[in-house]
Short mmCIF file of C-alpha atoms (C1' of nucleotides) in Angstrom, two decimals:
data_model
loop_
_atom_site.label_atom_id
_atom_site.label_comp_id
_atom_site.label_asym_id
_atom_site.label_seq_id
_atom_site.Cartn_x
_atom_site.Cartn_y
_atom_site.Cartn_z
CA UNK A 952 9.83 -44.09 17.99
CA UNK A 953 12.83 -44.42 15.07
CA UNK A 954 11.51 -45.84 11.81
CA UNK A 955 12.66 -45.59 8.60
CA UNK A 956 11.54 -41.97 8.44
CA UNK A 957 13.56 -40.92 11.69
CA UNK A 958 16.57 -42.84 10.47
CA UNK A 959 16.44 -40.66 7.23
CA UNK A 960 16.04 -37.37 9.23
CA UNK A 961 19.32 -38.80 11.36
CA UNK A 962 20.91 -39.29 8.18
CA UNK A 963 20.21 -35.74 6.65
CA UNK A 964 21.93 -34.67 10.35
CA UNK A 965 24.70 -36.74 10.10
CA UNK A 966 25.89 -35.48 6.66
CA UNK A 967 27.24 -32.55 8.90
CA UNK A 968 29.65 -34.91 10.35
CA UNK A 969 31.29 -35.59 6.99
CA UNK A 970 34.80 -34.91 6.14
CA UNK A 971 35.81 -33.46 9.74
CA UNK A 972 38.54 -35.39 11.41
CA UNK A 973 37.48 -37.26 14.32
CA UNK A 974 39.92 -36.84 17.36
CA UNK A 975 38.81 -39.26 19.94
CA UNK A 976 35.73 -41.82 20.35
CA UNK A 977 33.54 -42.50 23.54
CA UNK A 978 32.52 -46.01 23.26
CA UNK A 979 32.36 -46.62 27.11
CA UNK A 980 29.11 -48.49 26.87
CA UNK A 981 30.09 -52.11 26.06
CA UNK A 982 26.59 -53.13 26.08
CA UNK A 983 25.99 -50.65 22.96
CA UNK A 984 28.63 -52.39 21.10
CA UNK A 985 27.08 -55.07 18.70
CA UNK A 986 28.01 -57.89 16.55
CA UNK A 987 31.45 -58.59 18.30
CA UNK A 988 32.70 -55.08 18.18
CA UNK A 989 34.33 -53.85 20.96
CA UNK A 990 34.70 -50.21 22.34
CA UNK A 991 38.63 -50.37 21.54
CA UNK A 992 37.88 -51.62 18.29
CA UNK A 993 35.78 -48.45 17.40
CA UNK A 994 38.18 -46.26 19.06
CA UNK A 995 41.23 -48.10 16.76
CA UNK A 996 39.07 -47.89 13.48
CA UNK A 997 37.73 -44.35 13.92
CA UNK A 998 40.29 -42.27 15.25
CA UNK A 999 42.33 -40.32 12.84
CA UNK A 1000 39.54 -40.80 10.53
CA UNK A 1001 36.62 -39.19 8.39
CA UNK A 1002 33.50 -40.09 7.38
CA UNK A 1003 32.94 -39.87 3.49
CA UNK A 1004 29.02 -40.47 3.14
CA UNK A 1005 25.96 -40.98 5.44
CA UNK A 1006 23.83 -43.80 3.99
CA UNK A 1007 20.99 -45.39 5.20
CA UNK A 1008 19.02 -48.65 4.99
CA UNK A 1009 15.78 -49.44 6.27
CA UNK A 1010 16.59 -48.48 9.96
CA UNK A 1011 20.38 -48.76 9.91
CA UNK A 1012 22.25 -45.59 9.51
CA UNK A 1013 25.92 -46.40 7.66
CA UNK A 1014 28.57 -43.93 7.73
CA UNK A 1015 31.48 -44.68 5.51
CA UNK A 1016 34.71 -44.16 6.52
CA UNK A 1017 37.80 -42.89 4.46
CA UNK A 1018 40.17 -45.72 5.31
CA UNK A 1019 38.68 -48.93 7.16
CA UNK A 1020 35.51 -50.51 8.29
CA UNK A 1021 32.11 -48.90 8.00
CA UNK A 1022 30.39 -47.36 11.18
CA UNK A 1023 26.64 -48.73 11.52
CA UNK A 1024 24.39 -47.01 13.66
CA UNK A 1025 20.99 -48.78 15.16
CA UNK A 1026 18.36 -46.90 17.39
CA UNK A 1027 16.26 -49.11 18.60
CA UNK A 1028 13.29 -47.11 19.75
CA UNK A 1029 14.43 -44.54 21.95
CA UNK A 1030 17.72 -43.72 20.01
CA UNK A 1031 18.65 -40.25 18.53
CA UNK A 1032 21.30 -38.80 16.72
CA UNK A 1033 22.69 -35.30 17.66
CA UNK A 1034 25.48 -33.67 15.48
CA UNK A 1035 27.14 -30.61 17.49
CA UNK A 1036 24.48 -30.71 20.37
CA UNK A 1037 21.78 -30.27 18.10
CA UNK A 1038 18.92 -32.88 17.70
CA UNK A 1039 17.07 -33.10 14.49
CA UNK A 1040 14.17 -34.61 16.11
CA UNK A 1041 13.04 -32.83 19.64
CA UNK A 1042 10.07 -35.30 20.36
CA UNK A 1043 10.10 -39.36 20.24
CA UNK A 1044 7.25 -41.36 20.84
CA UNK A 1045 7.86 -43.77 23.94
CA UNK A 1046 10.77 -41.86 24.40
CA UNK A 1047 11.77 -39.25 27.10
CA UNK A 1048 11.78 -35.54 25.70
CA UNK A 1049 14.64 -34.58 28.53
CA UNK A 1050 17.86 -33.81 27.12
CA UNK A 1051 20.37 -36.07 29.57
CA UNK A 1052 23.79 -36.74 28.35
CA UNK A 1053 23.96 -39.45 30.65
CA UNK A 1054 22.08 -41.32 27.66
CA UNK A 1055 24.72 -40.70 25.45
CA UNK A 1056 25.67 -44.31 24.62
CA UNK A 1057 28.07 -43.54 21.83
CA UNK A 1058 30.15 -40.43 20.67
CA UNK A 1059 32.38 -39.57 18.32
CA UNK A 1060 34.37 -36.16 18.80
CA UNK A 1061 35.77 -33.94 15.85
CA UNK A 1062 38.90 -32.22 16.18
CA UNK A 1063 37.03 -29.01 15.72
CA UNK A 1064 35.16 -29.31 18.55
CA UNK A 1065 31.83 -30.66 17.40
CA UNK A 1066 30.45 -33.92 17.99
CA UNK A 1067 27.98 -36.68 16.76
CA UNK A 1068 26.22 -38.55 19.35
CA UNK A 1069 23.86 -41.32 19.75
CA UNK A 1070 21.53 -40.52 22.65
CA UNK A 1071 19.27 -43.63 23.88
CA UNK A 1072 17.64 -43.89 27.08
CA UNK A 1073 16.64 -47.72 26.43
CA UNK A 1074 19.64 -48.83 25.08
CA UNK A 1075 18.02 -51.15 22.38
CA UNK A 1076 20.26 -49.34 19.64
CA UNK A 1077 23.38 -50.33 19.20
CA UNK A 1078 27.04 -49.67 17.14
CA UNK A 1079 28.94 -51.64 14.80
CA UNK A 1080 31.92 -52.11 12.77
CA UNK A 1081 31.00 -53.21 9.08
CA UNK A 1082 27.26 -54.02 9.76
CA UNK A 1083 25.47 -56.79 7.45
CA UNK A 1084 23.84 -54.59 5.22
CA UNK A 1085 22.74 -57.32 2.53
CA UNK A 1086 20.62 -58.94 5.66
CA UNK A 1087 18.20 -56.16 5.36
CA UNK A 1088 15.64 -55.78 2.70
CA UNK A 1089 14.91 -53.14 -0.03
CA UNK A 1090 14.64 -49.74 1.44
CA UNK A 1091 10.98 -48.59 1.86
CA UNK A 1092 11.23 -45.39 0.09
CA UNK A 1093 12.40 -46.84 -3.32
CA UNK A 1094 10.86 -50.39 -2.70
CA UNK A 1095 9.89 -51.75 -6.09
CA UNK A 1096 6.11 -53.11 -6.74
CA UNK A 1097 8.12 -56.29 -8.36
CA UNK A 1098 9.88 -56.61 -4.91
CA UNK A 1099 6.77 -55.95 -2.49
CA UNK A 1100 5.00 -59.00 -4.62
CA UNK A 1101 7.80 -61.26 -4.74
CA UNK A 1102 8.81 -60.64 -0.87
CA UNK A 1103 6.27 -59.32 0.92
CA UNK A 1104 2.80 -60.03 -0.30
CA UNK A 1105 3.65 -63.92 -0.32
CA UNK A 1106 2.55 -66.69 2.51
CA UNK A 1107 -0.01 -66.86 5.07
CA UNK A 1108 1.57 -64.71 7.57
CA UNK A 1109 -0.26 -61.68 8.64
CA UNK A 1110 0.45 -58.97 6.28
CA UNK A 1111 1.24 -56.80 9.42
CA UNK A 1112 4.12 -59.07 10.48
CA UNK A 1113 5.56 -59.47 6.93
CA UNK A 1114 5.94 -55.57 6.80
CA UNK A 1115 7.90 -55.67 9.96
CA UNK A 1116 10.34 -58.20 8.77
CA UNK A 1117 13.35 -56.15 7.69
CA UNK A 1118 15.03 -58.79 5.85
CA UNK A 1119 11.79 -58.52 3.28
CA UNK A 1120 11.37 -54.72 3.26
CA UNK A 1121 13.58 -52.41 5.06
CA UNK A 1122 12.52 -49.46 7.20
CA UNK A 1123 8.93 -50.12 8.21
CA UNK A 1124 8.10 -50.18 11.94
CA UNK A 1125 4.65 -50.57 13.92
CA UNK A 1126 3.64 -46.98 13.51
CA UNK A 1127 4.04 -47.01 9.40
CA UNK A 1128 2.73 -50.27 9.33
CA UNK A 1129 -0.57 -49.08 10.96
CA UNK A 1130 -0.79 -46.09 9.46
CA UNK A 1131 -0.17 -47.64 5.87
CA UNK A 1132 -2.39 -50.41 6.40
CA UNK A 1133 -5.43 -48.04 7.92
CA UNK A 1134 -5.29 -45.47 4.87
CA UNK A 1135 -5.04 -48.43 2.33
CA UNK A 1136 -8.11 -50.35 3.85
CA UNK A 1137 -6.20 -53.58 4.54
CA UNK A 1138 -6.58 -55.64 7.41
CA UNK A 1139 -3.31 -55.62 9.25
CA UNK A 1140 -4.44 -59.89 10.17
CA UNK A 1141 -5.07 -60.99 6.66
CA UNK A 1142 -2.65 -63.31 5.13
CA UNK A 1143 0.20 -61.43 3.36
CA UNK A 1144 -0.12 -63.80 -0.02
CA UNK A 1145 -4.02 -63.13 -0.01
CA UNK A 1146 -4.03 -59.24 -0.69
CA UNK A 1147 -5.38 -59.04 -4.39
CA UNK A 1148 -3.80 -56.51 -6.94
CA UNK A 1149 -5.91 -53.44 -6.24
CA UNK A 1150 -5.00 -53.79 -2.40
CA UNK A 1151 -1.50 -54.10 -3.35
CA UNK A 1152 -2.07 -50.97 -5.74
CA UNK A 1153 -3.31 -49.09 -2.88
CA UNK A 1154 -0.84 -50.20 -0.51
CA UNK A 1155 2.22 -48.91 -2.67
CA UNK A 1156 0.64 -45.67 -3.30
CA UNK A 1157 0.27 -45.20 0.20
CA UNK A 1158 3.30 -46.48 1.65
CA UNK A 1159 4.88 -43.48 -0.42
CA UNK A 1160 2.46 -40.92 0.48
CA UNK A 1161 2.67 -42.12 4.07
CA UNK A 1162 6.29 -41.72 3.97
CA UNK A 1163 6.64 -38.39 2.51
CA UNK A 1164 3.93 -37.32 4.69
CA UNK A 1165 6.09 -38.49 7.81
CA UNK A 1166 8.94 -36.61 6.69
CA UNK A 1167 7.35 -33.40 6.00
CA UNK A 1168 5.91 -33.41 9.44
CA UNK A 1169 8.94 -34.58 11.19
CA UNK A 1170 8.23 -37.93 12.03
CA UNK A 1171 6.46 -41.73 12.71
CA UNK A 1172 4.27 -40.24 15.01
CA UNK A 1173 2.57 -37.64 13.17
CA UNK A 1174 0.04 -40.05 11.54
CA UNK A 1175 -3.71 -39.39 11.23
CA UNK A 1176 -4.40 -42.68 12.89
CA UNK A 1177 -1.66 -42.07 15.52
CA UNK A 1178 -3.94 -40.13 17.95
CA UNK A 1179 -6.32 -42.75 18.05
CA UNK A 1180 -3.72 -45.72 18.66
CA UNK A 1181 -4.62 -45.75 22.43
CA UNK A 1182 -7.49 -48.00 24.27
CA UNK A 1183 -10.94 -46.97 23.22
CA UNK A 1184 -9.87 -44.80 20.23
CA UNK A 1185 -12.06 -44.50 17.29
CA UNK A 1186 -11.56 -44.29 13.60
CA UNK A 1187 -10.63 -40.91 12.41
CA UNK A 1188 -12.28 -42.22 8.94
CA UNK A 1189 -15.62 -43.37 10.02
CA UNK A 1190 -15.81 -43.04 14.01
CA UNK A 1191 -15.64 -46.94 14.26
CA UNK A 1192 -14.25 -48.24 17.67
CA UNK A 1193 -10.75 -49.26 16.79
CA UNK A 1194 -9.68 -52.72 16.97
CA UNK A 1195 -6.64 -53.38 19.38
CA UNK A 1196 -4.64 -56.62 18.73
CA UNK A 1197 -0.99 -57.98 19.02
CA UNK A 1198 -0.07 -58.98 15.52
CA UNK A 1199 3.60 -59.89 14.97
CA UNK A 1200 4.52 -59.37 18.45
CA UNK A 1201 3.19 -55.66 18.20
CA UNK A 1202 0.49 -53.77 19.59
CA UNK A 1203 -1.75 -52.77 16.23
CA UNK A 1204 -4.83 -50.97 16.05
CA UNK A 1205 -6.82 -51.44 13.02
CA UNK A 1206 -10.58 -50.07 11.94
CA UNK A 1207 -12.92 -53.15 11.92
CA UNK A 1208 -15.67 -51.41 9.35
CA UNK A 1209 -13.05 -49.84 6.45
CA UNK A 1210 -10.23 -52.25 6.71
CA UNK A 1211 -11.58 -55.29 5.23
CA UNK A 1212 -8.97 -55.48 2.37
CA UNK A 1213 -8.10 -59.70 2.74
CA UNK A 1214 -10.54 -60.91 5.07
"C1'" DC B 1439 13.24 -71.96 5.14
"C1'" DT B 1440 9.40 -70.32 7.98
"C1'" DC B 1441 7.23 -68.57 11.97
"C1'" DG B 1442 5.85 -67.78 16.95
"C1'" DA B 1443 7.82 -67.25 21.17
"C1'" DC B 1444 10.83 -65.66 24.29
"C1'" DT B 1445 14.45 -62.21 25.86
"C1'" DC B 1446 16.98 -57.81 26.17
"C1'" DC B 1447 16.57 -52.90 27.84
"C1'" DT B 1448 14.35 -48.88 30.76
"C1'" DG B 1449 11.65 -44.63 31.29
"C1'" DT B 1450 6.90 -43.42 31.64
"C1'" DT B 1451 2.22 -44.25 33.37
"C1'" DA B 1452 -1.56 -46.07 35.58
"C1'" DG B 1453 -3.51 -47.88 39.68
"C1'" DC B 1454 -3.50 -49.19 44.36
"C1'" DT C 978 2.49 -38.89 48.46
"C1'" DG C 979 4.99 -42.89 47.28
"C1'" DC C 980 5.51 -46.97 45.56
"C1'" DT C 981 5.01 -51.28 42.17
"C1'" DA C 982 3.82 -53.22 38.21
"C1'" DA C 983 2.73 -53.18 33.55
"C1'" DC C 984 3.63 -51.11 28.99
"C1'" DA C 985 6.23 -49.59 25.02
"C1'" DG C 986 9.08 -52.21 20.73
"C1'" DG C 987 13.60 -52.87 17.09
"C1'" DA C 988 15.91 -56.83 16.92
"C1'" DG C 989 18.47 -61.15 17.85
"C1'" DT C 990 17.80 -65.88 19.19
"C1'" DC C 991 15.70 -70.49 19.96
"C1'" DG C 992 13.03 -74.59 19.07
"C1'" DA C 993 9.25 -76.60 16.40
#
DNA sequence: CTCGACTCCTGTTAGC
DNA sequence: TGCTAACAGGAGTCGA
């Protein structure tokens, strides 16, 4: 599913849309327009304009517009960006690999004949104008040790739940969280404030390598834990049957043998 | 402020 | 074979 890694890949694709004149906007799915934004407002804001930069904060993709409000794009768990009919990612966990234009929920058509589309079968993503970027925590790719200690490794809530809280650190989804905790040997159910300095150091180190690995390999479904994230799966490190729990409202797989930090 | 529970969406898949 | 129900999770809302 799209997590910070996929959105970064979408951002790179969206850079090809910069500087091109927008001729028309397809925003016919009113449900997909969020935060009070309407199809009419999107058409009015974008027609005749150009995108000047493609930025990302966590799972939010922001396209700056030469005049007028910024465009915010969210992808839920099945959304993709398609620029000029080329999708930067062709396989997405929990989504469909079918290429069905009926799932285009929003599209910007350029006067050169190209386009930027959001294709989202399950419609959990959305489009908005002037999204509240400050409501999100520091981005996972650049988050500092100090910020993690201040915002994430605090309190009694399970560390897994903390990691999914986009207001504390932005861009980590279910698969990245499970993979990093698994590599770092941290129990997902451990109280966030209970992780010692060694565990926190391991977490930071593995977060950076997981993000780099996932970027290199093409998405958040390419982890070493991923093939075992199913009922009856065993730990790829030590062969122990994995534990399957719901933590922070999300299905969580972990190894009861080696993920013991914080227990 | 914190935090768990609930709700939204719909393609896929397991199971009868 | 064909149908139904469970499942997936990002994100917003609500209430204790």
